[in-house]
CSV table of C-alpha atoms and ligand atoms in Angstrom, one decimal:
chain,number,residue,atom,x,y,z
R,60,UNK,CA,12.2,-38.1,-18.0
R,61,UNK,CA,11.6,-36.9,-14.4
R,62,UNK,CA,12.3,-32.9,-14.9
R,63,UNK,CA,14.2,-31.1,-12.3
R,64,UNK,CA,12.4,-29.5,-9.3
R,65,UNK,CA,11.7,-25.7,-10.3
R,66,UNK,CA,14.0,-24.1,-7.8
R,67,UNK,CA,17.2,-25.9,-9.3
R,68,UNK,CA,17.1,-24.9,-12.9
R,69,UNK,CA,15.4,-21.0,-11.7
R,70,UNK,CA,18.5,-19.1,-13.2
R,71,UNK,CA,17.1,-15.6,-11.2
R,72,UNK,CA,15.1,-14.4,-8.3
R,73,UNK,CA,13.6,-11.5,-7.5
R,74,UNK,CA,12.6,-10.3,-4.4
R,75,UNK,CA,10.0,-7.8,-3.7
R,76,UNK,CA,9.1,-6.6,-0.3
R,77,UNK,CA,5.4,-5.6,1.3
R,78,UNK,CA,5.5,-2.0,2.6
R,79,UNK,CA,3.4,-0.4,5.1
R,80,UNK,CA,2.2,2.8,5.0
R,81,UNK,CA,3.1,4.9,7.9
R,82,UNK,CA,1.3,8.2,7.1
R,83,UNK,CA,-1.2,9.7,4.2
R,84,UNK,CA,-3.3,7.2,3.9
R,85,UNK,CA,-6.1,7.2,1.1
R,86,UNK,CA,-4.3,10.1,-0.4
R,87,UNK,CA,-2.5,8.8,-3.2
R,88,UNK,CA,-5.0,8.6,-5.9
R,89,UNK,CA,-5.9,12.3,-4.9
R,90,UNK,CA,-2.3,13.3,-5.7
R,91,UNK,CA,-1.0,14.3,-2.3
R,92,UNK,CA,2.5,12.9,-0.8
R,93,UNK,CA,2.2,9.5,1.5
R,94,UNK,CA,5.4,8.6,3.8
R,95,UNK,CA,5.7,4.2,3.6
R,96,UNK,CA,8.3,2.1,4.0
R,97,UNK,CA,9.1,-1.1,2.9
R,98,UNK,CA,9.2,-4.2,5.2
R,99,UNK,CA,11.7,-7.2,5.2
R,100,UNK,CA,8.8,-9.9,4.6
R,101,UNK,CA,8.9,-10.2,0.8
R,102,UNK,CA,7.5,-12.4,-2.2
R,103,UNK,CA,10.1,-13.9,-3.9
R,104,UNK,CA,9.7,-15.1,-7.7
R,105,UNK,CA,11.9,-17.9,-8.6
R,106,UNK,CA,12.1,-17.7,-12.5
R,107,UNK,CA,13.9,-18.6,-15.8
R,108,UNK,CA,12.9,-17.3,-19.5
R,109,UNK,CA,11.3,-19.2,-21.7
R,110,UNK,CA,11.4,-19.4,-25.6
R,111,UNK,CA,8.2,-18.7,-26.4
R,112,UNK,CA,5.3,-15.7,-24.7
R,113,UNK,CA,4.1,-18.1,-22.5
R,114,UNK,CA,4.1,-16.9,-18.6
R,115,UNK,CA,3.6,-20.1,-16.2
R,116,UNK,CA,3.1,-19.5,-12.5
R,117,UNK,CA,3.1,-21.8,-9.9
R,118,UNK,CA,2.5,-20.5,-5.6
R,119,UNK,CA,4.1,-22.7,-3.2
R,120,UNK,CA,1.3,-21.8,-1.1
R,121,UNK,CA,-1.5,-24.2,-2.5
R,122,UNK,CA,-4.6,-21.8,-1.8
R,123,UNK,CA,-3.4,-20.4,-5.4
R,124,UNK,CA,-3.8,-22.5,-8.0
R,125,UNK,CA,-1.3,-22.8,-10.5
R,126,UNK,CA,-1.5,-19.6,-13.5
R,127,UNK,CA,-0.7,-19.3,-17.5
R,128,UNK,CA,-1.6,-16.9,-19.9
R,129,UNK,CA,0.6,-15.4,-23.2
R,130,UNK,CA,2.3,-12.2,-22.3
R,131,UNK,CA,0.9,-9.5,-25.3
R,132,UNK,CA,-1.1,-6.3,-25.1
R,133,UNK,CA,-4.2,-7.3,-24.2
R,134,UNK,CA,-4.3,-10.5,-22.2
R,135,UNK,CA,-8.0,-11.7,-21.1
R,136,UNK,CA,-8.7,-11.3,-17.1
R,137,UNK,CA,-9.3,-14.1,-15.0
R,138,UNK,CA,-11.8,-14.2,-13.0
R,139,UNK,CA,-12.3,-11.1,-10.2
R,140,UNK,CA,-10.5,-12.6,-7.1
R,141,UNK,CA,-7.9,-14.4,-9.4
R,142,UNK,CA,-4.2,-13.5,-8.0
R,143,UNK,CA,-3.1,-14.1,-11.2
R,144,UNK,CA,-4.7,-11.0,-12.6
R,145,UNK,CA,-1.3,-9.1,-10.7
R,146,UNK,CA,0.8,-11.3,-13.1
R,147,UNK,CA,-1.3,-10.1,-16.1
R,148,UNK,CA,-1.5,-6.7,-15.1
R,149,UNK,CA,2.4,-6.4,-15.1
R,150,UNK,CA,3.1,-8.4,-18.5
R,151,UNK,CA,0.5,-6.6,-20.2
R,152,UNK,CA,1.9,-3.5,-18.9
R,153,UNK,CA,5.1,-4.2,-20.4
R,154,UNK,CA,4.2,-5.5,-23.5
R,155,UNK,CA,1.8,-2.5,-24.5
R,156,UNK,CA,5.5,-1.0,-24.2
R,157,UNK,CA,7.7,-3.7,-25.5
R,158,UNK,CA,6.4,-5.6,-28.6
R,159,UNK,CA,7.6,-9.4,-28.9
R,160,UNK,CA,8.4,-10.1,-24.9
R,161,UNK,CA,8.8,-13.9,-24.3
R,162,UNK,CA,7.3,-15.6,-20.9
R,163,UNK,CA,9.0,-16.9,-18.1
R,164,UNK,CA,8.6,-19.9,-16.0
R,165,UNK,CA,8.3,-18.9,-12.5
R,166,UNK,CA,7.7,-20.2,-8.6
R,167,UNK,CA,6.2,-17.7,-6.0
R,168,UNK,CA,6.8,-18.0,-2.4
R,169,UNK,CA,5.8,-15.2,0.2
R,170,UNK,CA,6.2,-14.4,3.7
R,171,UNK,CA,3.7,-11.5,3.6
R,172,UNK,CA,0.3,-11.8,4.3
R,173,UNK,CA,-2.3,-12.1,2.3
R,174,UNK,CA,-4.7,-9.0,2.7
R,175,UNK,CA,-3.7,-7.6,5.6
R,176,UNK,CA,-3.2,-4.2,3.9
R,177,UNK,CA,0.8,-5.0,3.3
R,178,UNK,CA,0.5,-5.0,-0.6
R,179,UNK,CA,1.6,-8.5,-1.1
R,180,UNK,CA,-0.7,-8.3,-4.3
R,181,UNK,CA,0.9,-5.0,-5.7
R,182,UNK,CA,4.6,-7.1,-4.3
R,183,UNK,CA,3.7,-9.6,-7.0
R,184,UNK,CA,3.1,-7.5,-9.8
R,185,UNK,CA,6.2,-5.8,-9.4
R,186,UNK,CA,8.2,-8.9,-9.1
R,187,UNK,CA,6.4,-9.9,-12.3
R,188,UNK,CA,7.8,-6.8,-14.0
R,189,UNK,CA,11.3,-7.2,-13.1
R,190,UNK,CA,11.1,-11.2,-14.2
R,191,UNK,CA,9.7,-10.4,-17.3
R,192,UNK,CA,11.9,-7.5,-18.2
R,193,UNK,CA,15.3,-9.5,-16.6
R,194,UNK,CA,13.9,-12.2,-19.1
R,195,UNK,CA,14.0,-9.9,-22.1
R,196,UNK,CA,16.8,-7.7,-21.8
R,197,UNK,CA,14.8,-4.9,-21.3
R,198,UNK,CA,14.9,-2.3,-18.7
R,199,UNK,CA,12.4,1.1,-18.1
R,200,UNK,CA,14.0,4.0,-15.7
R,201,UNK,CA,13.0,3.4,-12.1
R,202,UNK,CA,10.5,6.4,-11.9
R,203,UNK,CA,8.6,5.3,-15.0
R,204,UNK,CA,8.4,1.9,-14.0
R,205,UNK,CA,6.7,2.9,-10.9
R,206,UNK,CA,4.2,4.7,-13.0
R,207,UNK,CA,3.4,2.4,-15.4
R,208,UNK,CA,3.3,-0.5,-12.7
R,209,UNK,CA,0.9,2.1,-10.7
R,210,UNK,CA,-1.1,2.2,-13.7
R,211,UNK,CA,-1.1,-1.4,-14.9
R,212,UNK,CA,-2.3,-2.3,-11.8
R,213,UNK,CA,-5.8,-0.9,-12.4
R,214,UNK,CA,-6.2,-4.1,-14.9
R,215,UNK,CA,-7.6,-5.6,-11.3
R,216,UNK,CA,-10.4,-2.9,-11.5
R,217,UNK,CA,-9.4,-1.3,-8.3
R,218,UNK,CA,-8.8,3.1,-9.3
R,219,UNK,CA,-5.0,2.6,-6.9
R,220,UNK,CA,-2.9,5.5,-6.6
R,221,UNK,CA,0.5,4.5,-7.0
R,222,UNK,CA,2.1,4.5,-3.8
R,223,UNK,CA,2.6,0.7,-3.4
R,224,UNK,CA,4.3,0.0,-6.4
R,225,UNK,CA,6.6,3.1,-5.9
R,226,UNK,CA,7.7,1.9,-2.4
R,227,UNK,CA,8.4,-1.7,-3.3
R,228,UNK,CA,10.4,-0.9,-6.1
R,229,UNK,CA,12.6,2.5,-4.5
R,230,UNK,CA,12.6,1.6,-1.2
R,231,UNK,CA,15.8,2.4,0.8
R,232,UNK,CA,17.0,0.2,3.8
R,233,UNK,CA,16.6,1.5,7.0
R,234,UNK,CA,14.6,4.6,5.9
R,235,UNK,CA,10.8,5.6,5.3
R,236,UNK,CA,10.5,7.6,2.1
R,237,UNK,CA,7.8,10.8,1.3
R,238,UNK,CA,6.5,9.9,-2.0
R,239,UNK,CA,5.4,12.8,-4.1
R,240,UNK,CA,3.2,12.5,-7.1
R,241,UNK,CA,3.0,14.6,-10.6
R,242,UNK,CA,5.9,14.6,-10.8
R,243,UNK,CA,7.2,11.8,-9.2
R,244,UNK,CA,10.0,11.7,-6.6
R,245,UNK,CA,11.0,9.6,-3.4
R,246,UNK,CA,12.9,11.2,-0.4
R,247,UNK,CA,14.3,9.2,1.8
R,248,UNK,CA,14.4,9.6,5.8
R,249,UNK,CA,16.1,7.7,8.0
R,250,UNK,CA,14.0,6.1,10.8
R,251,UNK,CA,15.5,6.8,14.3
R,252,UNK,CA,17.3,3.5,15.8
R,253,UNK,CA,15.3,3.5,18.8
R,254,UNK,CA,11.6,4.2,17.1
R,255,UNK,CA,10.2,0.8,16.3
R,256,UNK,CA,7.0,0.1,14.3
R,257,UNK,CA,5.0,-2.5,15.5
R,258,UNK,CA,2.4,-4.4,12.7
R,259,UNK,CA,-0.6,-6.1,14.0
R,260,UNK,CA,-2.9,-7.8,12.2
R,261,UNK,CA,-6.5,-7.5,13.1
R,262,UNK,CA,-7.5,-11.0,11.8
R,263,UNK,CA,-9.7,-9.2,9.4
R,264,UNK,CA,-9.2,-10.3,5.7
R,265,UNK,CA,-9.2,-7.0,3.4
R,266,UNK,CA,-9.5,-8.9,0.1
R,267,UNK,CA,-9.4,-5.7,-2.4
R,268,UNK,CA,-10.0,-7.8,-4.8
R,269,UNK,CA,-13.4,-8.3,-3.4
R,270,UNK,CA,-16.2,-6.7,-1.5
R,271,UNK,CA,-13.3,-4.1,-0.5
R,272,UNK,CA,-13.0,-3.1,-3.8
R,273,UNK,CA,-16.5,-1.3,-4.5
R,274,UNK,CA,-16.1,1.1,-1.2
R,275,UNK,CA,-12.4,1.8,-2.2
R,276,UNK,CA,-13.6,2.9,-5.8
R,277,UNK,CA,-16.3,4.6,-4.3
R,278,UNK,CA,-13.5,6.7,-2.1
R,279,UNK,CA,-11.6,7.7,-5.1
R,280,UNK,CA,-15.3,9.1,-6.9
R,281,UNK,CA,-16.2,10.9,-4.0
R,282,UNK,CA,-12.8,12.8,-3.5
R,283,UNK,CA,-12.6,13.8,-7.0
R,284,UNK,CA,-16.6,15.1,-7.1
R,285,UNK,CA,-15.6,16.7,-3.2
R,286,UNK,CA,-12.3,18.8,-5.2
R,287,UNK,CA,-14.4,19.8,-8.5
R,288,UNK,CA,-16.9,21.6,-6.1
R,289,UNK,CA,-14.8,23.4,-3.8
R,290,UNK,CA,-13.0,24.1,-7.0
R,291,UNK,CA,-16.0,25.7,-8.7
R,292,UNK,CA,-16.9,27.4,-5.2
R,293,UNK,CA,-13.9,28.9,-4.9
R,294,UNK,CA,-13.9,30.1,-8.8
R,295,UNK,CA,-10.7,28.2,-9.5
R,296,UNK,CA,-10.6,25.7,-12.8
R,297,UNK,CA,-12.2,22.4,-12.6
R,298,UNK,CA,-9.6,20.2,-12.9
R,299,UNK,CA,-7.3,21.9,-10.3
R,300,UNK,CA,-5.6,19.4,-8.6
R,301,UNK,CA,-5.7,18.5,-4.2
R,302,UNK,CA,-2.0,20.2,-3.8
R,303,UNK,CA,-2.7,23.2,-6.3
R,304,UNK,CA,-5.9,23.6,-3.6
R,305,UNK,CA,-3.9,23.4,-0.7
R,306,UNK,CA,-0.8,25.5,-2.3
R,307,UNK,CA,-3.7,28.0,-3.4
R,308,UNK,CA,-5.9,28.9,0.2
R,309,UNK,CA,-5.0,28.2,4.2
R,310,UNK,CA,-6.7,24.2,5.2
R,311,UNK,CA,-9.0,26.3,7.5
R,312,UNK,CA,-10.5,28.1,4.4
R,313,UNK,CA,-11.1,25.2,2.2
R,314,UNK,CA,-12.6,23.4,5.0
R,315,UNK,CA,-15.5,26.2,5.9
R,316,UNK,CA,-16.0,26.1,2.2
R,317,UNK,CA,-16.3,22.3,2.0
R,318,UNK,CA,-18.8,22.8,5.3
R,319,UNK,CA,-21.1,24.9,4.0
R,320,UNK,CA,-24.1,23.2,3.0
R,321,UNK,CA,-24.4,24.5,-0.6
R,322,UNK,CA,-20.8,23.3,-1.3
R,323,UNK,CA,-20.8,19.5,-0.2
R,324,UNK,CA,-23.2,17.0,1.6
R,325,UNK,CA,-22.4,15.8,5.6
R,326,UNK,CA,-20.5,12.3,3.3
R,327,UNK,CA,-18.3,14.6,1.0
R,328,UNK,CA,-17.8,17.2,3.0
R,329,UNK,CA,-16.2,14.5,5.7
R,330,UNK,CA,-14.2,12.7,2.3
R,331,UNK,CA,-12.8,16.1,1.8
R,332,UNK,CA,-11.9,16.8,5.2
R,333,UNK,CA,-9.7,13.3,5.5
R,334,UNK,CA,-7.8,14.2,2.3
R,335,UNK,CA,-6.6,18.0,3.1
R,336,UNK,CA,-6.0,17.3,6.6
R,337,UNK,CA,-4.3,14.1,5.9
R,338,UNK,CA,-2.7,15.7,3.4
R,339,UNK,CA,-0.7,18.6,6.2
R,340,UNK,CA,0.2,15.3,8.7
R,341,UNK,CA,2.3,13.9,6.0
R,342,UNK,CA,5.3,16.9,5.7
R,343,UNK,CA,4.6,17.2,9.2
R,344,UNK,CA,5.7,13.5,9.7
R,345,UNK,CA,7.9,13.7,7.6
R,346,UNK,CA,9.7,16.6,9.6
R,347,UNK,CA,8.9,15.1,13.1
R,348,UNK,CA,10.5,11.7,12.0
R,349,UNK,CA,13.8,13.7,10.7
R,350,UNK,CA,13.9,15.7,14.2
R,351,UNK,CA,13.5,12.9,16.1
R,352,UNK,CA,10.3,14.2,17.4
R,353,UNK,CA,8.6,11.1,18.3
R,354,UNK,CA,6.0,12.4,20.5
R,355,UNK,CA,4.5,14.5,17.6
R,356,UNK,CA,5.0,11.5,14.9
R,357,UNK,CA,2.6,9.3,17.6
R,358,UNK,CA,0.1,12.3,17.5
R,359,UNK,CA,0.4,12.8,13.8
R,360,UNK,CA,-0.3,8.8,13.8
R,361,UNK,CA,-3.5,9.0,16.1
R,362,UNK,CA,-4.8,12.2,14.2
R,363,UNK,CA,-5.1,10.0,11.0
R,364,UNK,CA,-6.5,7.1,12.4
R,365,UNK,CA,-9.8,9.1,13.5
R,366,UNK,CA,-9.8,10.6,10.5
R,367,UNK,CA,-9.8,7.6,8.4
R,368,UNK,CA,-12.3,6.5,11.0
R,369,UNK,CA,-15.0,9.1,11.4
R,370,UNK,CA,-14.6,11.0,8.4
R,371,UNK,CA,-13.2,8.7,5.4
R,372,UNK,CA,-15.5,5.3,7.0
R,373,UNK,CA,-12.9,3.0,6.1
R,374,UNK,CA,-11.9,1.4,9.7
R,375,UNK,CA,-13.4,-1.6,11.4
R,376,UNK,CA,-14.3,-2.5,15.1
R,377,UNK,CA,-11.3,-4.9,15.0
R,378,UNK,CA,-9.0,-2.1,14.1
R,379,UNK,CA,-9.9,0.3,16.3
R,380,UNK,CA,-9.8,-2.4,19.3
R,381,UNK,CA,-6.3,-3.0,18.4
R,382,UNK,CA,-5.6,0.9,18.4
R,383,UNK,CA,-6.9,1.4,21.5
R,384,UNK,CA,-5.2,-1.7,23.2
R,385,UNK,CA,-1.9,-0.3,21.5
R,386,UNK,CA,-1.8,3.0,23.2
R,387,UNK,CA,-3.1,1.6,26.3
R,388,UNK,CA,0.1,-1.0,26.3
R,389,UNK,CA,2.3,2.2,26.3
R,390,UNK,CA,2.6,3.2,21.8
R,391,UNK,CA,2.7,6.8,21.5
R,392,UNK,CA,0.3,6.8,18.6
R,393,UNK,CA,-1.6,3.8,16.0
R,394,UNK,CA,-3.6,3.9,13.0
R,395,UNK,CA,-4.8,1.7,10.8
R,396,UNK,CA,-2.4,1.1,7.4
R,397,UNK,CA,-3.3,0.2,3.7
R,398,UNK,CA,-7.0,0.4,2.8
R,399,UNK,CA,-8.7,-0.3,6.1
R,400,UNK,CA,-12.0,-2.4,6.1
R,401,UNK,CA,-10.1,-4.7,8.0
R,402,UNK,CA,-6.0,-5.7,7.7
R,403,UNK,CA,-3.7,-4.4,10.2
R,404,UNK,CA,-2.7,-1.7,11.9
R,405,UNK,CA,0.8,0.1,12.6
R,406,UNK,CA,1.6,1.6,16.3
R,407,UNK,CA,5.1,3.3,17.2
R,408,UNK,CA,6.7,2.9,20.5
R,409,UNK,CA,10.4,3.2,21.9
R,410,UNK,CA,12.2,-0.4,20.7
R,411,UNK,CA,13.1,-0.9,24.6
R,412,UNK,CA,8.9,-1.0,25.2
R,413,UNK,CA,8.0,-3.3,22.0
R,414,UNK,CA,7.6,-6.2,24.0
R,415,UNK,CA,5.3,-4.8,26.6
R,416,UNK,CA,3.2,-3.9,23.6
R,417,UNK,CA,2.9,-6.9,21.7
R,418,UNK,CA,2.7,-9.0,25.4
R,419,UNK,CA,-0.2,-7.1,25.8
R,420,UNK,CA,-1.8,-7.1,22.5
R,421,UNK,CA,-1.0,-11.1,22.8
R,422,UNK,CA,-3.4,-10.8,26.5
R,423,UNK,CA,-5.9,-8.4,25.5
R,424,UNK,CA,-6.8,-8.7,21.7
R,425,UNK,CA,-5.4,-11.9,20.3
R,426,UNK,CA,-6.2,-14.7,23.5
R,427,UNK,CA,-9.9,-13.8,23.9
R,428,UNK,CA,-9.8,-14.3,20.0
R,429,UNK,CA,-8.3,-17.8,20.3
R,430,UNK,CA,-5.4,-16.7,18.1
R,431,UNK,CA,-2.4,-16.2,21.0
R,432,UNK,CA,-0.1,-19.0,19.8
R,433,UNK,CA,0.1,-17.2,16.5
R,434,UNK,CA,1.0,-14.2,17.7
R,435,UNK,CA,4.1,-14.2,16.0
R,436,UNK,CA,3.1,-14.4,12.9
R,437,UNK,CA,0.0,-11.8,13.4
R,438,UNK,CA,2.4,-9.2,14.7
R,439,UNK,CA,5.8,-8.3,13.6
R,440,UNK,CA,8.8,-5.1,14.2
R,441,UNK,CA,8.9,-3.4,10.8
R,442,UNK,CA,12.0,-3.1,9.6
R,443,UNK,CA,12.6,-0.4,6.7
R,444,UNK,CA,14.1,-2.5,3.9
R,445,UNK,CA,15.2,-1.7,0.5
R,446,UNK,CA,12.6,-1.8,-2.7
R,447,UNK,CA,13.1,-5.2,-5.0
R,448,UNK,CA,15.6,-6.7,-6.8
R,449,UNK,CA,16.9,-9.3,-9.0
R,450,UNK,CA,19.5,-11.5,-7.7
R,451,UNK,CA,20.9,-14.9,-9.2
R,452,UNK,CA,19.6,-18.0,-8.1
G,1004,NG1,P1,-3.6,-1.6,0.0
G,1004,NG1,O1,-3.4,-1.4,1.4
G,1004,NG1,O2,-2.4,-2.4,-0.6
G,1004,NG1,O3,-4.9,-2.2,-0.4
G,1004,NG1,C1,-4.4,0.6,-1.4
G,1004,NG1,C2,-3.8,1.2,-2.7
G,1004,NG1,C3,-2.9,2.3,-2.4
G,1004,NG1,C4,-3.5,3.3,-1.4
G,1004,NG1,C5,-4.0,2.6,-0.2
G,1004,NG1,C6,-4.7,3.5,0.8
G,1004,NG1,C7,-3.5,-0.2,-4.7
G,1004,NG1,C8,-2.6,-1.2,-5.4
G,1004,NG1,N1,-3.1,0.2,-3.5
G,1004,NG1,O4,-3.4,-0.2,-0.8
G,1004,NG1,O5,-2.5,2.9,-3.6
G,1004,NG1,O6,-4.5,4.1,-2.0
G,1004,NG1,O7,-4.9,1.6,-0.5
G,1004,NG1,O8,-3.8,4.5,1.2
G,1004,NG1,O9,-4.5,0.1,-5.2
């Protein structure tokens, strides 16, 4: 018997959105507040339970080949790359919390793109989570999820903070939201109507899952050997954490600490510097954003991109080309989002001057490249959407 296509007998769908990351980048796994939002280019997981623990996934977009494993505590990995790794990373997640969870049959389609620093991989895991739990009749409160999610996710061997799986699943339409860490907690602020963020991808695959991965790890070891010894320096406890640091003595002190040769080497010393200055543009944003102030967001924006650049390493020629061209075409500030080492960037200008800005990224970075005619797909307005749902099919 011919069996029905997928998409009729799916009984529930969720939809999970990419975010970007306007400001406090790299800062998450150190503790300190980031400010994304979520964007309306989402993944959406077509599913229906099944009877037995069996999850079975199939991507309408056939670079990814079709995924099953049995949803339980401990599920084997695929191999490193696998995008199904974010499916087993979410059911095993759930299931070292909820014995006995059966599978679901499930169809992924996404309009994101695929390592451009947008989380479309962290968009999947969370729509996994919601499926699975739908499936069961289970539910976990919103801020836990996020932290378990932000946890599960390190099944992919990459030491995330949680920002990305916060944002996609509390997201609030039309608003960019501080996240704060330990505890948790989202506050919303609404983006002014005529601010519009631009996304541009800089045709540079980040695959996280891959090469990426090492030099992010790599990040989160140097911050955390950077704070133990401005820590011991400064006689406070080892394990004190970035915000007790900042809370505890002015940026400019910690930073002639961190200087000092006897404290940190020229690489930490610069790792250190990103995070606690970083760490001040986020409230700052924050504030400019809910005053309006769009002259000092744009300068907030271009502060973090040279510091992500010349002291955190994690920019690319491409990236910085497209900043450049950006704020030439008349953006009052750019930065790279997400991770870096390639992926995109996100500029702000005025919504009446978006279209001089993307003409001219369209002229002077994506025509030379032979990539003009998909311009609109490489570049895109960010609108702030709301975090996922479930919705009937
Ligand atoms: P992306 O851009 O999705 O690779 C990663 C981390 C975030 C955060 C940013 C840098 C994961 C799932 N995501 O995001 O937690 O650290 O880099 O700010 O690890």
């Amino acid at each position: 018997m011919a069996s029905r296509p997928f998409a009729a007998s799916a009984s529930h769908v969720v939809r999970a959105p990419g975010r970007v990351n306007l400001i406090g980048e790299h800062i998450d796994y150190c503790g300190l507040p980031v400010f994304p939002m979520a964007l309306r280019q989402s993944l959406r997981f077509a599913f229906h339970p099944r009877s037995d623990r069996e999850a079975r996934l199939v991507n309408r977009d056939p670079r990814f080949a079709p995924c099953a494993f049995a949803v339980n505590g401990s599920i084997p990995p695929a191999p490193v790359g696998d995008w199904g790794n974010y499916a087993r990373a979410a059911a095993q997640a759930l299931a070292q919390r909820f014995p006995d969870l059966r599978g679901v049959d499930a169809l992924v389609e996404s309009d994101l793109p695929i390592a451009a620093g947008l989380s479309s991989s962290s968009a999947l895991l969370v729509a996994v989570a919601l499926a699975i739990m739908h499936a069961n009749g289970v539910s976990v409160p919103s801020l836990e999820l996020m932290e378990l999610l932000g946890k599960g996710e390190r099944y992919v061997g990459t030491a995330g903070g949680g920002m990305d799986q916060a944002i996609i699943l509390g997201a609030r339409a039309g608003c960019a939201s501080r996240i704060d860490f330990h505890p948790l907690r989202l506050t919303p602020t609404a983006v002014p109507a005529d601010w519009q963020f631009i996304v541009a991808w800089s045709l540079v695959h980040a695959e996280k899952s891959g090469a990426a991965q090492q030099a992010y790890n790599e990040r989160t070891r140097q911050c955390d050997e950077a704070r133990r010894r401005v820590a011991a320096r400064l006689g406070r406890r080892e394990d004190i954490s970035y915000s007790d640091l900042l809370a505890a003595a002015p940026v400019e002190e910690l930073l002639e600490v961190a200087g000092e040769r006897t404290t940190l080497s020229g690489v930490l010393a610069r790792r250190f510097r990103h995070v606690v200055t970083e760490g001040t543009r986020v409230p700052q944003a924050q504030a400019a954003m809910a005053a309006g102030d769009f002259a000092a967001f744009g300068q907030l924006l271009d502060a973090s991109h040279q510091s992500l650049r010349d002291d955190y390493d994690v920019s690319h020629p491409e990236l910085d080309r497209l900043v450049e061209l950006a704020r030439e075409a008349g953006a009052e500030g750019a930065r790279l989002t997400g991770a870096g080492f390639g992926g995109s960037i996100v500029a702000l200008c005025r919504v009446e001057r978006a279209p001089e800005v993307v003409a001219a990224l369209r002229e002077r970075f994506y025509a030379p490249r032979g990539a003009a005619d998909d311009v609109g797909r490489h570049v895109f307005m960010a609108e702030p959407s709301a975090g996922a749902e479930v919705i009937r099919a």
